CSV table of C-alpha atoms in Angstrom, one decimal:
chain,number,residue,atom,x,y,z
A,1,MET,CA,102.3,8.2,-25.3
A,2,GLY,CA,99.5,10.1,-24.1
A,3,PHE,CA,98.4,14.0,-24.0
A,4,VAL,CA,101.7,15.7,-23.1
A,5,LYS,CA,104.9,14.4,-25.2
A,6,THR,CA,108.0,15.3,-24.8
A,7,PHE,CA,110.3,17.7,-27.1
A,8,GLU,CA,112.1,14.8,-28.6
A,9,GLN,CA,108.8,12.5,-29.6
A,10,ILE,CA,107.8,15.7,-31.2
A,11,MET,CA,110.1,16.3,-32.8
A,12,ALA,CA,110.3,12.6,-34.4
A,13,ASN,CA,106.7,13.1,-35.6
A,14,THR,CA,107.0,16.4,-37.2
A,15,PRO,CA,108.7,15.4,-40.6
A,16,ALA,CA,109.9,17.9,-42.5
A,17,THR,CA,107.4,17.5,-45.3
A,18,ALA,CA,103.6,15.9,-45.9
A,19,ASP,CA,104.4,12.7,-48.1
A,20,PHE,CA,101.7,11.2,-50.5
A,21,TYR,CA,102.8,8.2,-52.1
A,22,ASP,CA,100.9,6.8,-54.8
A,23,ALA,CA,98.9,10.1,-55.5
A,24,GLN,CA,96.4,10.3,-58.5
A,25,MET,CA,95.2,14.2,-59.1
A,26,LEU,CA,93.1,15.2,-62.0
A,27,ILE,CA,93.2,18.6,-62.8
A,28,VAL,CA,91.1,20.6,-64.7
A,29,PHE,CA,91.9,24.6,-65.9
A,30,TRP,CA,89.1,26.9,-67.1
A,31,GLU,CA,89.0,30.4,-68.3
A,32,THR,CA,86.6,32.8,-65.9
A,33,LYS,CA,85.6,36.6,-66.1
A,34,PRO,CA,88.5,39.2,-65.1
A,35,GLU,CA,85.9,40.9,-63.3
A,36,VAL,CA,85.4,37.2,-61.5
A,37,ILE,CA,89.1,37.4,-60.2
A,38,VAL,CA,89.3,41.0,-59.1
A,39,LYS,CA,86.5,40.3,-57.0
A,40,LEU,CA,88.1,37.1,-55.4
A,41,LEU,CA,91.8,38.2,-54.7
A,42,PRO,CA,92.6,39.6,-51.6
A,43,PRO,CA,95.4,41.8,-51.4
A,44,PRO,CA,98.4,41.7,-51.5
A,45,LEU,CA,98.1,39.2,-54.4
A,46,LYS,CA,97.4,40.6,-57.6
A,47,PRO,CA,96.0,39.2,-60.9
A,48,THR,CA,97.9,37.5,-64.4
A,49,SER,CA,97.3,38.5,-67.2
A,50,HIS,CA,94.9,35.3,-68.0
A,51,PRO,CA,91.6,34.6,-66.0
A,52,VAL,CA,92.6,31.6,-64.7
A,53,VAL,CA,90.9,29.1,-62.5
A,54,TRP,CA,91.5,25.4,-61.9
A,55,ALA,CA,90.2,22.6,-59.9
A,56,PHE,CA,90.9,19.4,-58.6
A,57,VAL,CA,89.9,15.7,-57.0
A,58,ALA,CA,92.7,13.5,-56.5
A,59,PHE,CA,92.5,10.4,-54.0
A,60,TYR,CA,95.8,9.6,-51.7
A,61,PRO,CA,96.1,6.0,-51.2
A,62,ASN,CA,99.1,6.5,-48.7
A,63,THR,CA,100.4,8.9,-46.8
A,64,ASN,CA,104.0,9.6,-44.6
A,65,PHE,CA,100.9,11.6,-41.4
A,66,ASP,CA,98.8,7.9,-41.7
A,67,VAL,CA,96.4,8.7,-44.2
A,68,THR,CA,94.6,7.8,-46.7
A,69,TYR,CA,91.9,10.5,-47.6
A,70,ARG,CA,90.0,11.7,-50.7
A,71,GLU,CA,90.3,16.0,-51.7
A,72,SER,CA,89.3,18.7,-54.1
A,73,ALA,CA,89.9,22.2,-54.6
A,74,LEU,CA,89.2,25.6,-56.2
A,75,PHE,CA,91.8,27.8,-57.2
A,76,ILE,CA,92.4,31.3,-58.8
A,77,ARG,CA,95.8,31.9,-60.8
A,78,ALA,CA,96.8,35.0,-58.7
A,79,ALA,CA,100.9,36.4,-58.2
A,80,PHE,CA,102.6,38.3,-55.3
A,81,ASN,CA,105.4,40.4,-56.0
A,82,GLY,CA,105.7,38.9,-59.5
A,83,GLU,CA,105.8,35.5,-58.8
A,84,VAL,CA,103.5,33.6,-60.3
A,85,GLY,CA,100.9,30.8,-57.7
A,86,GLY,CA,97.3,29.6,-56.9
A,87,TYR,CA,94.7,31.1,-54.1
A,88,CYS,CA,93.4,28.4,-52.7
A,89,LEU,CA,89.5,29.1,-52.6
A,90,ALA,CA,87.8,26.0,-51.0
A,91,MET,CA,89.6,23.0,-49.9
A,92,PRO,CA,87.3,20.0,-48.9
A,93,VAL,CA,88.8,16.6,-48.0
A,94,THR,CA,87.5,13.6,-46.4
A,95,SER,CA,90.1,13.5,-43.2
A,96,ASP,CA,89.4,15.8,-40.1
A,97,ILE,CA,93.5,14.8,-39.7
A,98,ALA,CA,94.2,16.8,-43.4
A,99,MET,CA,91.3,19.3,-42.6
A,100,ALA,CA,93.5,20.5,-39.1
A,101,ALA,CA,97.2,19.9,-40.3
A,102,GLY,CA,96.4,22.3,-43.7
A,103,ARG,CA,94.0,24.8,-41.8
A,104,GLU,CA,96.3,24.9,-39.1
A,105,ILE,CA,99.5,25.3,-40.7
A,106,TYR,CA,99.1,26.7,-44.0
A,107,GLY,CA,96.0,28.5,-43.9
A,108,PHE,CA,94.5,25.9,-46.7
A,109,PRO,CA,90.6,26.4,-46.4
A,110,LYS,CA,90.0,22.7,-46.0
A,111,LYS,CA,86.3,21.5,-44.8
A,112,MET,CA,84.8,18.3,-44.3
A,113,ALA,CA,82.8,17.0,-47.5
A,114,ASP,CA,81.7,13.2,-49.7
A,115,ILE,CA,84.4,12.7,-51.9
A,116,HIS,CA,84.4,10.8,-55.5
A,117,TYR,CA,86.9,9.7,-57.5
A,118,LYS,CA,86.8,6.7,-60.3
A,119,LYS,CA,89.5,6.4,-62.5
A,120,ASP,CA,87.8,3.8,-65.8
A,121,GLY,CA,90.5,3.8,-67.3
A,122,ASP,CA,90.8,6.7,-69.7
A,123,THR,CA,87.7,8.2,-67.8
A,124,ILE,CA,88.1,10.0,-64.7
A,125,GLU,CA,85.0,11.8,-62.6
A,126,GLY,CA,84.4,13.1,-59.1
A,127,TRP,CA,82.1,14.9,-57.3
A,128,THR,CA,82.1,16.7,-54.2
A,129,GLU,CA,79.2,17.2,-51.6
A,130,ARG,CA,78.9,19.5,-48.1
A,131,ARG,CA,75.0,19.8,-46.8
A,132,GLY,CA,72.6,17.7,-48.9
A,133,THR,CA,74.9,19.4,-52.0
A,134,ARG,CA,76.8,18.1,-54.9
A,135,PHE,CA,78.3,21.5,-56.0
A,136,MET,CA,80.6,20.1,-58.3
A,137,GLU,CA,81.3,17.6,-60.9
A,138,ILE,CA,84.9,16.9,-62.5
A,139,HIS,CA,84.1,14.5,-65.5
A,140,ALA,CA,87.3,14.0,-67.9
A,141,LYS,CA,88.2,11.7,-71.2
A,142,LEU,CA,92.0,11.5,-71.1
A,143,THR,CA,92.8,11.5,-74.8
A,144,GLY,CA,95.8,13.0,-74.9
A,145,LYS,CA,94.6,16.5,-76.5
A,146,ILE,CA,93.0,19.1,-74.4
A,147,ASN,CA,89.5,21.2,-74.8
A,148,ASP,CA,91.7,24.4,-76.5
A,149,PRO,CA,95.2,22.7,-78.4
A,150,ALA,CA,96.1,26.5,-78.9
A,151,VAL,CA,96.9,25.8,-75.2
A,152,GLN,CA,98.6,22.3,-74.6
A,153,ASP,CA,102.2,24.0,-74.9
A,154,ILE,CA,101.9,27.1,-73.1
A,155,LEU,CA,99.9,24.1,-70.3
A,156,THR,CA,102.4,21.7,-70.6
A,157,GLY,CA,105.7,23.9,-70.6
A,158,THR,CA,103.6,25.8,-66.5
A,159,LEU,CA,103.1,22.4,-65.1
A,160,THR,CA,106.4,20.0,-66.2
A,161,ALA,CA,110.0,20.8,-65.4
A,162,GLU,CA,113.3,19.8,-67.0
A,163,ASP,CA,113.4,16.5,-64.6
A,164,GLY,CA,109.7,15.3,-65.0
A,165,SER,CA,109.1,17.2,-61.8
A,166,ILE,CA,106.0,19.6,-60.7
A,167,LYS,CA,106.1,22.3,-59.2
A,168,ALA,CA,102.8,24.1,-57.6
A,169,THR,CA,102.7,27.4,-55.8
A,170,SER,CA,100.0,28.3,-53.3
A,171,TYR,CA,99.0,31.0,-51.1
A,172,ASN,CA,96.6,31.1,-48.3
A,173,PHE,CA,95.8,33.3,-46.1
A,174,LYS,CA,96.8,32.1,-41.7
A,175,HIS,CA,94.1,34.1,-39.3
A,176,PHE,CA,92.1,33.0,-36.2
A,177,PRO,CA,89.4,34.8,-34.7
A,178,ALA,CA,90.4,36.8,-31.4
A,179,PRO,CA,89.0,34.9,-28.7
A,180,GLU,CA,86.7,38.4,-27.7
A,181,GLY,CA,84.9,38.4,-30.5
A,182,GLY,CA,84.8,40.3,-33.5
A,183,ALA,CA,88.0,40.4,-34.6
A,184,PHE,CA,91.7,38.7,-34.7
A,185,ASP,CA,94.7,37.2,-32.9
A,186,TYR,CA,96.7,39.1,-35.3
A,187,ASN,CA,97.0,40.2,-38.5
A,188,PRO,CA,96.0,38.1,-40.7
A,189,ARG,CA,99.8,36.0,-43.1
A,190,LEU,CA,99.4,35.8,-46.3
A,191,VAL,CA,101.3,32.0,-46.5
A,192,LYS,CA,103.4,30.5,-49.8
A,193,GLN,CA,103.7,26.9,-49.8
A,194,VAL,CA,105.6,24.7,-52.7
A,195,THR,CA,104.3,21.2,-53.3
A,196,LEU,CA,106.3,18.9,-55.7
A,197,LEU,CA,104.9,16.7,-57.6
A,198,ARG,CA,107.1,13.9,-59.3
A,199,PRO,CA,104.2,11.9,-61.6
A,200,LYS,CA,104.9,8.0,-63.0
A,201,GLU,CA,102.4,9.6,-65.3
A,202,VAL,CA,100.9,12.4,-67.2
A,203,GLN,CA,98.3,12.2,-69.1
A,204,PHE,CA,96.7,15.4,-71.1
A,205,GLY,CA,92.7,14.9,-72.5
A,206,GLU,CA,88.9,16.2,-72.5
A,207,ALA,CA,87.2,17.7,-69.7
A,208,GLU,CA,84.2,18.9,-68.3
A,209,ILE,CA,83.4,20.7,-64.6
A,210,ILE,CA,79.7,21.2,-63.6
A,211,PHE,CA,78.8,23.7,-60.7
A,212,LYS,CA,75.1,23.4,-58.5
A,213,PRO,CA,74.5,26.7,-56.3
A,214,SER,CA,75.1,25.6,-53.0
A,215,ASP,CA,75.3,29.0,-49.9
A,216,TYR,CA,77.6,27.0,-47.9
A,217,ASP,CA,79.9,26.2,-51.0
A,218,PRO,CA,79.8,29.2,-54.5
A,219,TRP,CA,82.3,27.7,-56.8
A,220,ALA,CA,79.6,28.6,-59.5
A,221,GLU,CA,80.3,32.4,-58.8
A,222,VAL,CA,83.6,31.4,-60.5
A,223,GLU,CA,82.1,30.8,-64.4
A,224,VAL,CA,83.6,28.6,-66.5
A,225,ILE,CA,83.6,31.1,-69.7
A,226,LYS,CA,86.1,28.7,-72.1
A,227,MET,CA,87.1,25.4,-70.8
A,228,LEU,CA,91.3,25.1,-71.5
A,229,GLY,CA,91.6,21.1,-70.5
A,230,ALA,CA,92.0,18.5,-68.0
A,231,VAL,CA,95.5,16.9,-66.4
A,232,TYR,CA,96.1,13.3,-64.8
A,233,THR,CA,99.2,13.1,-63.1
A,234,SER,CA,99.8,9.7,-60.2
A,235,GLY,CA,102.7,9.5,-59.5
A,236,ASP,CA,105.0,10.9,-55.1
A,237,ASN,CA,103.7,14.4,-54.1
A,238,SER,CA,105.9,16.2,-51.3
A,239,MET,CA,104.7,19.3,-49.7
A,240,LEU,CA,107.2,21.6,-48.7
A,241,GLY,CA,107.3,23.7,-45.3
A,242,GLY,CA,105.6,27.0,-45.8
A,243,LYS,CA,106.2,31.0,-45.3
A,244,VAL,CA,105.1,34.1,-44.3
A,245,ILE,CA,105.7,36.8,-46.8
A,246,ALA,CA,102.9,39.7,-45.4
A,247,GLU,CA,100.9,40.7,-43.5
A,248,VAL,CA,97.3,41.9,-44.0
A,249,GLY,CA,95.5,45.1,-42.1
A,250,PRO,CA,92.3,44.0,-40.5
A,251,THR,CA,90.0,45.9,-42.1
A,252,GLU,CA,90.9,45.3,-45.4
A,253,PHE,CA,91.1,41.4,-45.5
A,254,ALA,CA,88.0,40.8,-43.2
A,255,PRO,CA,85.5,41.0,-46.5
A,256,TYR,CA,87.4,37.4,-47.2
A,257,ALA,CA,88.3,36.1,-44.2
A,258,PHE,CA,85.1,33.0,-43.9
A,259,LEU,CA,86.5,31.2,-46.9
A,260,LYS,CA,87.0,28.2,-43.8
A,261,TRP,CA,83.3,28.8,-42.2
A,262,ASP,CA,80.1,27.7,-43.3
A,263,MET,CA,78.5,31.7,-43.9
A,264,LYS,CA,75.8,32.4,-46.0
């Protein structure tokens, strides 16, 4: 193996899916202000009827791309042509391999970070820290009930399909600065990507999320108005290939183009 590889070597090392074995994820849901969603969603994505936001912290002990790492993320509920998914605002990781693949292939706004994840019986805690600021903490108790029991049936139905799998649709924008400066290499592209979760275990719980202001990771901007609850899953996940579904004009997209950069 070396810097230059044959086509056969490249194809042999390019699996159809990115697979995660025995992945552990704690996902926390809350409602924010509708005006926050409107402010943060780039066109052509549209707000949905409920201003729902979620964050997760995860531990991936084994993958088919030879990386063990931790990850956290922040999503807001959004729709494109009527199909609901999650627009990813941030996705810190502890692996440079995972960061490069997620950013360059799918457009996920990944950054390197320190991430903590610990499960002790029915208690789970996690935090994410960058540049000296622990800007997000999650604490959950897997009681079988969520913070807002009124939405438990909705949450259960949204997450789990008839075969027990969970289909997670993500929306990201893929774009690169032009080497000449001041613009993009090409019109920013909206990418749809689906991940299938096949949990061996699903538990619901009550949770809280704590934000600390950060110039470089402004998660506190997505204000918690009402905490809805938490879901813990453990099982095997597969990231399917993505698809470009739209393009956006450079001027129109420019205000939203700095999720991957540390820019005040």
